[in-house]
Coordinates of C-alpha atoms in Angstrom, one line a residue:
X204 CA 66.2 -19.3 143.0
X205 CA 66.7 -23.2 142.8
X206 CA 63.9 -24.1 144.6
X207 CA 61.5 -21.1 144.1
X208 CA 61.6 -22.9 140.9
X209 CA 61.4 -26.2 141.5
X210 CA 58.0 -24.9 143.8
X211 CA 56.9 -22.9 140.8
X212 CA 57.0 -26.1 138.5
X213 CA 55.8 -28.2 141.2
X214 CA 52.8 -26.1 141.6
X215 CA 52.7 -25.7 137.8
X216 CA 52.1 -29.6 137.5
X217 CA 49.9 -29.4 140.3
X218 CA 47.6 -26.9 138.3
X219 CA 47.9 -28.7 135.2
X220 CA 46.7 -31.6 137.1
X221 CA 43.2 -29.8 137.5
X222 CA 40.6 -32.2 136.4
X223 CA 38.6 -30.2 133.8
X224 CA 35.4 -31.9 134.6
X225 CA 33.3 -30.5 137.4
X226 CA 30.9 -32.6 139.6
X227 CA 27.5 -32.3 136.9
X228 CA 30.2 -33.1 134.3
X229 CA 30.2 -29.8 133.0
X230 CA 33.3 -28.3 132.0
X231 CA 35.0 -27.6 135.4
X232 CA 34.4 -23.7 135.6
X233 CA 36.4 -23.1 138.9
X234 CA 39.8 -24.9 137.3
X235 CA 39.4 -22.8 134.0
X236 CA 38.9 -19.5 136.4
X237 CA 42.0 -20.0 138.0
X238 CA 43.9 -20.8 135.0
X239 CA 41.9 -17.7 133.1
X240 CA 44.1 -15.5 135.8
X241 CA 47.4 -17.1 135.9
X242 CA 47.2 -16.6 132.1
X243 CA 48.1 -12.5 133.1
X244 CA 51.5 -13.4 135.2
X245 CA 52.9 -15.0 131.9
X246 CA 52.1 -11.7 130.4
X247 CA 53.8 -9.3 132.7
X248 CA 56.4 -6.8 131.6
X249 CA 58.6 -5.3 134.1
X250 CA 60.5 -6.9 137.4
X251 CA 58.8 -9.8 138.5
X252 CA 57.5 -10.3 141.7
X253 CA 59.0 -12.9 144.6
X254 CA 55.5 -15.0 144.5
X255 CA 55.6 -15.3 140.3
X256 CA 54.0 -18.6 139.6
X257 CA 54.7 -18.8 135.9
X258 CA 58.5 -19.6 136.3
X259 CA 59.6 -20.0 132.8
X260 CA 59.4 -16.1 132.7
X261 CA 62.0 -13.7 134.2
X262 CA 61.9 -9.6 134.3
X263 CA 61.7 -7.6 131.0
X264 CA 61.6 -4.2 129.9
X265 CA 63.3 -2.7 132.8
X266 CA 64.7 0.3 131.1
X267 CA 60.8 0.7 129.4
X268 CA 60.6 4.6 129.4
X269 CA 64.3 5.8 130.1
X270 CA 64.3 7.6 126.7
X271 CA 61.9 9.7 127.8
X272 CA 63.2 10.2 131.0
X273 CA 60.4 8.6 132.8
X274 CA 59.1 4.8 134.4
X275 CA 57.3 3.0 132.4
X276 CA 58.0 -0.4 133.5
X277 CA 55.3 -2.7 134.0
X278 CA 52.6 -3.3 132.7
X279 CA 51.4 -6.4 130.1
X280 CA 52.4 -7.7 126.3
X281 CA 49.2 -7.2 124.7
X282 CA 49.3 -10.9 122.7
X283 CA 51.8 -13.0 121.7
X284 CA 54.5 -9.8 120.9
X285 CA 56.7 -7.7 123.2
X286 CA 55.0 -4.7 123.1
X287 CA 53.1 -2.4 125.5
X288 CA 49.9 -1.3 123.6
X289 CA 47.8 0.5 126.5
X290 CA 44.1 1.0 124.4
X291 CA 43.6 -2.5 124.9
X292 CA 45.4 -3.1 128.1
X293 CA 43.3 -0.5 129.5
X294 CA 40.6 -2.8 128.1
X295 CA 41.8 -5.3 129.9
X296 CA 41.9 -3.5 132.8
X297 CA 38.2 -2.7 132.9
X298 CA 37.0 -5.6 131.8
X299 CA 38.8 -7.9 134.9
X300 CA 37.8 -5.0 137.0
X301 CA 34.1 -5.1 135.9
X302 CA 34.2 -8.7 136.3
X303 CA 35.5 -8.3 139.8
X304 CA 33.3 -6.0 141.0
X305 CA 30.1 -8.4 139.4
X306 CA 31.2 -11.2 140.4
X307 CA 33.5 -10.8 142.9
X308 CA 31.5 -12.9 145.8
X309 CA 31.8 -15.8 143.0
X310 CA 35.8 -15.7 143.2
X311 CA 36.2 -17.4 145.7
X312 CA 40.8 -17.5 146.6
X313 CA 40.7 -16.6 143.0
X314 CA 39.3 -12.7 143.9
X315 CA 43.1 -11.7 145.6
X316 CA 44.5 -12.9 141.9
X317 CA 42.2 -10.6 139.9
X318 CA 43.0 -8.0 142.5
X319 CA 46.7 -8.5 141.5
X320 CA 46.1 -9.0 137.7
X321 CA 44.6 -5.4 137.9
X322 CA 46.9 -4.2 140.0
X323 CA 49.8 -5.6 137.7
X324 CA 48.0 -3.1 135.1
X325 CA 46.7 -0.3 137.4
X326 CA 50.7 0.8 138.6
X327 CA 51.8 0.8 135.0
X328 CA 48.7 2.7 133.7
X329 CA 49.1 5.7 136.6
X330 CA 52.6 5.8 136.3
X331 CA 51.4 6.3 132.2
X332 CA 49.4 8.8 133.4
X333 CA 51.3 10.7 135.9
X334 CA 55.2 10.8 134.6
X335 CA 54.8 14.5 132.8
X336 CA 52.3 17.1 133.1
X337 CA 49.8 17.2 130.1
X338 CA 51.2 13.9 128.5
X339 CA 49.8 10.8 128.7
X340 CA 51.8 7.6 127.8
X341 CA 49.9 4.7 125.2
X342 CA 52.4 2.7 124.8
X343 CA 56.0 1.2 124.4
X344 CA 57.8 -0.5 121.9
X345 CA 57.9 0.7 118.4
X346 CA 55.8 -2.7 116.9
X347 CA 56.4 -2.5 113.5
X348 CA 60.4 -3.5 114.7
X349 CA 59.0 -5.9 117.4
X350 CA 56.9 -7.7 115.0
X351 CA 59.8 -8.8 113.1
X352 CA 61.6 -10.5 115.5
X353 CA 61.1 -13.5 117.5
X354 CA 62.6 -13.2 120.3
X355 CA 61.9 -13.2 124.3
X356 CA 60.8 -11.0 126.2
X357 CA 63.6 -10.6 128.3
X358 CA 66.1 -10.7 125.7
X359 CA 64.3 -7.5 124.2
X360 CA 66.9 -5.4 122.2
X361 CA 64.5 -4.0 119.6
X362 CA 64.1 0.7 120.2
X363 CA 61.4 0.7 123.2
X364 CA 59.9 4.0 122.2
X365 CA 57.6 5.0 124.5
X366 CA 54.3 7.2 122.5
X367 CA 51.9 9.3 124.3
X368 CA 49.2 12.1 123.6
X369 CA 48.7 15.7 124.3
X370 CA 46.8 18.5 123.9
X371 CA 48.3 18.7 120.4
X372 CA 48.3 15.6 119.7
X373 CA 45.1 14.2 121.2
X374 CA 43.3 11.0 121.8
X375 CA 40.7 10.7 123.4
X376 CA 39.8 6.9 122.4
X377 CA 42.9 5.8 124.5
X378 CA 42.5 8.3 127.4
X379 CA 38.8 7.7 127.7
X380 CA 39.6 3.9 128.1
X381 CA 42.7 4.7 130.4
X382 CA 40.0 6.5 132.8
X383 CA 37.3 3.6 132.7
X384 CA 40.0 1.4 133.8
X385 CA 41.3 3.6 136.2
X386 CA 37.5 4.4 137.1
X387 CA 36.6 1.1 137.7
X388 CA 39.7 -0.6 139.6
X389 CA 39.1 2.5 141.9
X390 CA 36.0 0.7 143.0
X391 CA 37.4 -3.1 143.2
X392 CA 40.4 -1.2 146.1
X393 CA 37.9 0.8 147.7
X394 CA 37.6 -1.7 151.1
X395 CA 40.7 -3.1 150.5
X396 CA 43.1 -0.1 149.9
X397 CA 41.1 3.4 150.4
X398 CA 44.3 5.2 149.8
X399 CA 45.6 3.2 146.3
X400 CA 41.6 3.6 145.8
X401 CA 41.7 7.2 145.8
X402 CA 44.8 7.8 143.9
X403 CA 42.9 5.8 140.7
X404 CA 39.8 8.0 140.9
X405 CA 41.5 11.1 141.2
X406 CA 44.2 10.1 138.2
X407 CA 41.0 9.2 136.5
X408 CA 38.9 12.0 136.7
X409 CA 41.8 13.7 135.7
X410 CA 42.5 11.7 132.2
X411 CA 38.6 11.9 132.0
X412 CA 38.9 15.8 131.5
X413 CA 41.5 15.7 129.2
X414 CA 39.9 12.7 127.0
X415 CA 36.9 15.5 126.4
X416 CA 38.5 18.8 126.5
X417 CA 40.8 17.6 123.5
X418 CA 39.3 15.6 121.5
X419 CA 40.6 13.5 118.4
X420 CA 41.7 9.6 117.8
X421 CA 44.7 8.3 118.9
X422 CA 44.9 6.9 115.6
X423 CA 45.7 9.8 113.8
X424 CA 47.9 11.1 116.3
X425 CA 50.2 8.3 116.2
X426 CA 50.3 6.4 113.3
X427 CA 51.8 3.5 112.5
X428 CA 52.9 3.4 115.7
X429 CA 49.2 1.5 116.9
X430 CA 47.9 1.1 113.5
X431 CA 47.0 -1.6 111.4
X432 CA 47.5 -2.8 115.0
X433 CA 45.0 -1.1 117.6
X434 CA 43.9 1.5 115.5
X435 CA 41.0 3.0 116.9
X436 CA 38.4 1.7 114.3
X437 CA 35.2 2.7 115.6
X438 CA 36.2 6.6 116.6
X439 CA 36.5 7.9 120.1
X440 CA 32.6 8.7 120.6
X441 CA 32.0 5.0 122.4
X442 CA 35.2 5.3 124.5
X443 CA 33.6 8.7 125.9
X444 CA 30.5 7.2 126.5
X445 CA 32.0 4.5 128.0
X446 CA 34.5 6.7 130.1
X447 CA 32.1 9.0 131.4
X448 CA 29.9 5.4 132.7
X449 CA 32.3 4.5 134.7
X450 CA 33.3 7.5 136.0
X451 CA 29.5 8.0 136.7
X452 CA 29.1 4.7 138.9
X453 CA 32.5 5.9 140.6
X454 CA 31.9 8.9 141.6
X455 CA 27.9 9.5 141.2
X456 CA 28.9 12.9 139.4
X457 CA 25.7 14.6 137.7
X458 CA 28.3 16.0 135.4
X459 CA 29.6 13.0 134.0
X460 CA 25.5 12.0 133.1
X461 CA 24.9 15.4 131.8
X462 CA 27.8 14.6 129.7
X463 CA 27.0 11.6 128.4
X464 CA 23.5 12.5 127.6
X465 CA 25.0 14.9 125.1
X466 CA 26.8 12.2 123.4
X467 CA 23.1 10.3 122.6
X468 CA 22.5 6.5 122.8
X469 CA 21.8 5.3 118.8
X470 CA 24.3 4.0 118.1
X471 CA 23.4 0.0 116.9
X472 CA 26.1 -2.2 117.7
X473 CA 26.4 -6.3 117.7
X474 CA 30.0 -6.0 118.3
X475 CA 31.9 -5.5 121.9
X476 CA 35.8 -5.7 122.2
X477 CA 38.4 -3.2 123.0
X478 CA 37.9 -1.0 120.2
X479 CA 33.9 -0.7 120.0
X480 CA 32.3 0.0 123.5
X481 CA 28.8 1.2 122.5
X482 CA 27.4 -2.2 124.1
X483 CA 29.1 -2.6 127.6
X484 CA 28.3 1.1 128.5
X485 CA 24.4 0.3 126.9
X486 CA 24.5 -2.8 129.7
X487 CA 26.5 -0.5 132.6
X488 CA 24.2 2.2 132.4
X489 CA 21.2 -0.2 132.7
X490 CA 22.0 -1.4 135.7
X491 CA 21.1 2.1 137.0
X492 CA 17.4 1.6 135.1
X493 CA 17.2 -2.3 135.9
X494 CA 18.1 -2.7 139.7
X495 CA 17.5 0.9 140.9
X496 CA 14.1 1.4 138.5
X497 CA 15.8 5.2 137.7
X498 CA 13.6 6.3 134.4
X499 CA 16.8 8.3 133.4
X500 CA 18.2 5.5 132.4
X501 CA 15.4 3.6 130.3
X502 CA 17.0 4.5 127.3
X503 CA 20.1 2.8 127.8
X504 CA 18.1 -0.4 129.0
X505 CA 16.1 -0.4 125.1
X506 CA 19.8 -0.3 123.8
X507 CA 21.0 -3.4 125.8
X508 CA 17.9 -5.0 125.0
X509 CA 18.6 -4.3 121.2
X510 CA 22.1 -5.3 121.2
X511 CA 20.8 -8.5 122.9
X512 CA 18.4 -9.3 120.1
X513 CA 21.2 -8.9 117.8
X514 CA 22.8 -11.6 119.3
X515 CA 20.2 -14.2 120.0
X516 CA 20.4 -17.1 117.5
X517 CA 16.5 -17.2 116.8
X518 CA 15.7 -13.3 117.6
X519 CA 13.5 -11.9 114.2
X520 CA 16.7 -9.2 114.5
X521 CA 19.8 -10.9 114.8
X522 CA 22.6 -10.5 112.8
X523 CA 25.4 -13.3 114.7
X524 CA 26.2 -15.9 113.0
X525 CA 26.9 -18.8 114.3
X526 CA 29.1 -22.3 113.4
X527 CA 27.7 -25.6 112.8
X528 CA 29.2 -26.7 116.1
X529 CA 27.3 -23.4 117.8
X530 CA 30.5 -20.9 118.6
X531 CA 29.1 -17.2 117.9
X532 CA 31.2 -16.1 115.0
X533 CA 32.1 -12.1 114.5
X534 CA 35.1 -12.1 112.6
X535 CA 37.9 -14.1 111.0
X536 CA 40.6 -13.1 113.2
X537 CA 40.6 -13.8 116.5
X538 CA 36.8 -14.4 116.6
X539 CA 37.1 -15.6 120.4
X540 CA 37.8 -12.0 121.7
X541 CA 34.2 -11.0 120.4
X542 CA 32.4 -14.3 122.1
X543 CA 34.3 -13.7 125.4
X544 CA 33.3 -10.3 125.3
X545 CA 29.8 -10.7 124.2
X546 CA 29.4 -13.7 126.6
X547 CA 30.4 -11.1 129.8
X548 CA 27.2 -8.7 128.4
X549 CA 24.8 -11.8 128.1
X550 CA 25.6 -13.3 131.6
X551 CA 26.0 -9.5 133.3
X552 CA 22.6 -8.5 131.5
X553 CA 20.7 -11.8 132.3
X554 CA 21.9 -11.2 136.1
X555 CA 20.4 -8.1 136.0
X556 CA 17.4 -9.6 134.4
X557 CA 17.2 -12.4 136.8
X558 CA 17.6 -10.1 139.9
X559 CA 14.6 -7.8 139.0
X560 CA 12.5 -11.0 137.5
X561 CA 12.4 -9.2 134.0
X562 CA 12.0 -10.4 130.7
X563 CA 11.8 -8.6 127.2
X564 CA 11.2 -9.7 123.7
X565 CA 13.2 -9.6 120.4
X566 CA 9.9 -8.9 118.3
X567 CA 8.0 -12.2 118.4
X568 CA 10.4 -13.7 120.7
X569 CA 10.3 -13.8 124.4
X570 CA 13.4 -13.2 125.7
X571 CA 13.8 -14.6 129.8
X572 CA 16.8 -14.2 131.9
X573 CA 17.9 -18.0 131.3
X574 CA 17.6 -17.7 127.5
X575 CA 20.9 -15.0 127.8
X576 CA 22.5 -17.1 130.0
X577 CA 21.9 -20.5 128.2
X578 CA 23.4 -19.2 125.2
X579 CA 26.7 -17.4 127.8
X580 CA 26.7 -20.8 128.8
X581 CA 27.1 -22.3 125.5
X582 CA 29.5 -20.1 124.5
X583 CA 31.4 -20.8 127.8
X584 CA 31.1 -24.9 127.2
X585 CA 32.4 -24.6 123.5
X586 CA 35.6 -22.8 124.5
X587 CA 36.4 -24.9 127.5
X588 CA 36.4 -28.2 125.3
X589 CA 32.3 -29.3 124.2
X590 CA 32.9 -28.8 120.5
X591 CA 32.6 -31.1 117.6
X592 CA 36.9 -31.5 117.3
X593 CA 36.7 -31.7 121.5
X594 CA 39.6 -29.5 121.2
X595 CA 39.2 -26.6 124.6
X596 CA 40.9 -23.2 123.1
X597 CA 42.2 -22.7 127.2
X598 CA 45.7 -23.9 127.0
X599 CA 46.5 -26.2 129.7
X600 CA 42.9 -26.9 130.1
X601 CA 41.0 -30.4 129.5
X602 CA 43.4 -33.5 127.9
X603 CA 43.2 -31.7 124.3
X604 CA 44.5 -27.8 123.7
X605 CA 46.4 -25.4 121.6
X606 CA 50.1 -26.6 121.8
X607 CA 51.8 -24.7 119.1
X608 CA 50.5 -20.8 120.1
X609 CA 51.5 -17.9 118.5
X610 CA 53.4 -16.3 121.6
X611 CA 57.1 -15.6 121.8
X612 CA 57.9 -16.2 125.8
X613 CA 56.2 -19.5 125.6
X614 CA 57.5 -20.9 122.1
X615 CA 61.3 -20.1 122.7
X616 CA 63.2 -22.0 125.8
X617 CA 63.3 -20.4 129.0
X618 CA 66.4 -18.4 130.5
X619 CA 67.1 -21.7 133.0
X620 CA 67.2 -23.6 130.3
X621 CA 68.8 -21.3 127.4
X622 CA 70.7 -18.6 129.2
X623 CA 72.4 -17.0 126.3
X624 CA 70.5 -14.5 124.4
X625 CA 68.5 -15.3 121.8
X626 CA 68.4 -12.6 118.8
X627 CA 66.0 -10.9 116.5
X628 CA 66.1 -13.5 113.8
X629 CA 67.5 -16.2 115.8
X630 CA 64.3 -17.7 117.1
X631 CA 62.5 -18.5 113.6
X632 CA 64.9 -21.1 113.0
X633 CA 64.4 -23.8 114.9
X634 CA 62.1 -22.4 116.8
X635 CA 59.1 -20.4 115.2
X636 CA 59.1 -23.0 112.3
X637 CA 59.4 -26.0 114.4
X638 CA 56.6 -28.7 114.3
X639 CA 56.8 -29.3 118.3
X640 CA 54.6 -28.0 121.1
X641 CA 55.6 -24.9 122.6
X642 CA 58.4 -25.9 125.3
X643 CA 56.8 -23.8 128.1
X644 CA 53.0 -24.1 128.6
X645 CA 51.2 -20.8 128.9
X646 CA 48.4 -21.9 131.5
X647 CA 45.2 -20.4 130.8
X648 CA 45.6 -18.8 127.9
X649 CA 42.6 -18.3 125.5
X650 CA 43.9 -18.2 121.8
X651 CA 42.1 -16.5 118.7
X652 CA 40.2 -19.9 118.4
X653 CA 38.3 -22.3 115.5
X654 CA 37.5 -20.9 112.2
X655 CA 33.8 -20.8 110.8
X656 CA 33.8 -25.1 110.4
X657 CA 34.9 -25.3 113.7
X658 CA 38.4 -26.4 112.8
X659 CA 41.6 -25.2 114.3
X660 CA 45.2 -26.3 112.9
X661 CA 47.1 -25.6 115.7
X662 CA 49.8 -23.9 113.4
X663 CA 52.0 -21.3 115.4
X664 CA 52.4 -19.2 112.2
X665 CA 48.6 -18.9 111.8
X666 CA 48.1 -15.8 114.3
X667 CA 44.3 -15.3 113.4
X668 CA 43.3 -18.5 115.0
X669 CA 46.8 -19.6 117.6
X670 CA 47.6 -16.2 119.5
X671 CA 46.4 -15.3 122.5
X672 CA 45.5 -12.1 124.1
X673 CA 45.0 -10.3 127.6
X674 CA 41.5 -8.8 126.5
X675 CA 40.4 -12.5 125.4
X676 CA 41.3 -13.3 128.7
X677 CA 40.3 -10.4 130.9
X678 CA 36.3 -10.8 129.4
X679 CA 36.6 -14.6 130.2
X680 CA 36.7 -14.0 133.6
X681 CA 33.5 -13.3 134.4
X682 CA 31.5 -15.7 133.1
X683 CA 33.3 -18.3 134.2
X684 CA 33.1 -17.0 138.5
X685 CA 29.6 -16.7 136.9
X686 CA 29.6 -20.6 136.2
X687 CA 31.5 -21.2 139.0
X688 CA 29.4 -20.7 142.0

């Protein structure tokens, strides 16, 4: 153990090291990729593999499950808490899978990471899936007890509830994520592992059918078990659209276009992140009408183009707003979610675009490829550091980053350095409400970011702006193998 963790922090250093400057000067795009998947093995629940980079953490959650009877290890922390959430891990899921399967041939050595970072997820969500007939797990860890402790991960000894839905309790917003990510990682193993490949289709379709034969949010089937926390704000329509999209480019099922044709496209949303999916399924689906010209799918290409001219800065019909220093600005908390997420449809749309030589306009203006990936761009640059306070929101990337985040494992002392166990309440004092950096440096993490002035405290105790969070992450990715090539 001795020197697999003296190689982890060697290696550690070396990735630090990383200049964050690429050869035009830009922001270097292929450092921040790396780090944007390391990020995920700080995250991991469950028994850590032998080739674990991020050293500082041990295993965790081992016994996730056993009141149930079943295995639910694995798995991610959603943020900067202990629990198992799966509607946005699932999120998470898809999005590094779409990212993979877009930009894959970008990747580079980074590729086999993303294929373990959804993998990491993949196990943990079948196992979700498969552990009792007519069941499917959404989570563990009862978060209204996590949230009041500070503790670490694997020091855990808060009531790991697992929750799940049924035909009597249904949710169809969580299960209709579970089988887009399912859906899609299928296709990211297909050449590399036909048989795992199969197994996530299958599960998939599965979940899929359940998702619309019993319908009803996970929100009012569970509570305060995922709510104020994940609660499924904008219904369970967009997560069947977006279910049955996936599950459509899978599998190449007329049912699953029959059935999303029932569910209509008019919806108007300026908004994507892992509760509203109206506008990545609007962009999925168009791929079908952009790069194969099929006129079924023309509708879905109007609504991308919509969404888009909601977004664009001088488009007649936008309604983004945007800070001084240019950051897209959604929401107050955790604004950076929404631009990573938004970024991936402006880069994924303009490659589209660019591949077919097509433009469109946002009434009187023109709208080209370059003009959605200028602004991606943008977005991209501000995060990694070109900002009025120079401050890059990628921990561990650039000279200047968040060094007080709002995330347990990284804010209390390791195991090799602090073996005995750290309580509930013990790790407020001194550690929670200490002024000092985080001891252990949680590479590549993408917090909430800056507010609307473009300034950012760097306060551990102010969540909205200093936590991180896999689906920040996960949407990140893709953009930057974009940038990278």
């Amino acid at each position: 153990m001795g020197s697999r963790l003296f190689l982890s922090m060697f290696s550690l250093a070396l990735i630090l090291l990383g200049s964050s400057v690429g050869a035009e000067g830009n922001p270097n795009y292929k450092d921040a990729l790396l780090k944007s998947l390391l990020f995920f093995q700080g995250q991991r629940s469950g028994r850590l593999p032998a080739n674990q980079q991020v050293s500082w953490r041990s295993n965790s959650g081992l016994s996730d499950g056993s009141l149930d009877l079943v295995d639910l290890t694995g798995g991610y922390h959603d943020a900067g808490d202990n629990v198992k959430f799966n509607f946005p891990m699932a999120f998470t899921t898809t999005m590094l899978s779409w990212s993979t399967l877009e930009y894959g041939k970008r990747m580079g050595p980074q590729l086999q990471d993303a294929r373990a970072a959804i993998r990491w997820a993949t196990d943990y969500l079948l196992k979700c899936a498969r552990a009792k007939p007519g069941k499917l797990y959404v989570g563990v860890g009862d978060p209204n007890v996590d949230h009041k402790c500070w503790q670490r991960p694997e020091d855990m000894n808060t009531v790991r509830t697992a929750y799940s839905v049924s035909a009597s309790n249904p949710g169809s917003d969580v299960a209709g994520e579970t089988a887009a990510a399912l859906a899609a990682a299928s296709m990211v193993f297909r050449k590399v592992d036909s048989k795992y490949s199969k197994l996530l289709l299958q599960t998939a379709r599965k979940v899929m059918a359940f998702a619309i034969q019993y319908r009803g949010a996970y929100s009012d089937s569970l509570g305060s078990a995922v709510c104020p926390f994940y609660c499924s704000y904008s219904g369970y329509k967009d997560e069947l659209l977006w279910g049955a999209s996936w599950l459509l480019r899978a599998t190449n099922d007329a049912y699953y276009y029959n059935f999303l044709k029932t569910l209509g496209a008019n919806d108007q949303p300026d908004i994507f992140s892992w509760d509203n999916k109206y506008a990545g399924a609007y962009v999925l689906l168009s791929r079908r009408a952009l790069l194969d010209n099929d006129k079924n799918f023309e509708q879905f290409k109007q609504q991308a183009e919509s969404f888009m001219c909601r977004i664009l800065p001088n488009s007649p019909y936008s309604t983004t707003q945007y800070t001084q220093g240019g950051l897209m600005y959604k929401l107050p908390e955790s604004n950076l979610e929404y631009v990573t997420s938004i970024t991936f449809l402006l880069t994924t749309y303009g490659k589209y675009m660019k591949a077919r030589k097509q433009t469109f306009n946002c009434g009187s203006l023109f709208v080209t490829p370059n003009k959605l990936i200028g602004l991606a761009r943008r977005q991209v640059d501000y995060i990694l550091g070109e900002n009025p306070i120079k401050m890059s929101y990628m921990v561990g990337f650039g000279p200047n980053f968040p060094k007080r985040i709002h995330h347990r494992g990284s804010s209390l002392p390791s195991l090799s350095r602090h073996p005995q166990s750290i309580g509930c309440d013990a790790g407020f004092q001194p550690f929670f409400y200490s002024p000092n950096p985080n001891p252990n440096v949680l590479v590549g993490a993408v917090v909430g970011g800056p507010n609307q002035n473009d300034g950012f405290p760097d306060d551990r105790s102010d969540y909205a702006h200093s936590e991180p969070a896999t689906y920040i992450n996960a949407a990140f990715v893709g953009p930057l193998a974009y940038f990278a090539h």
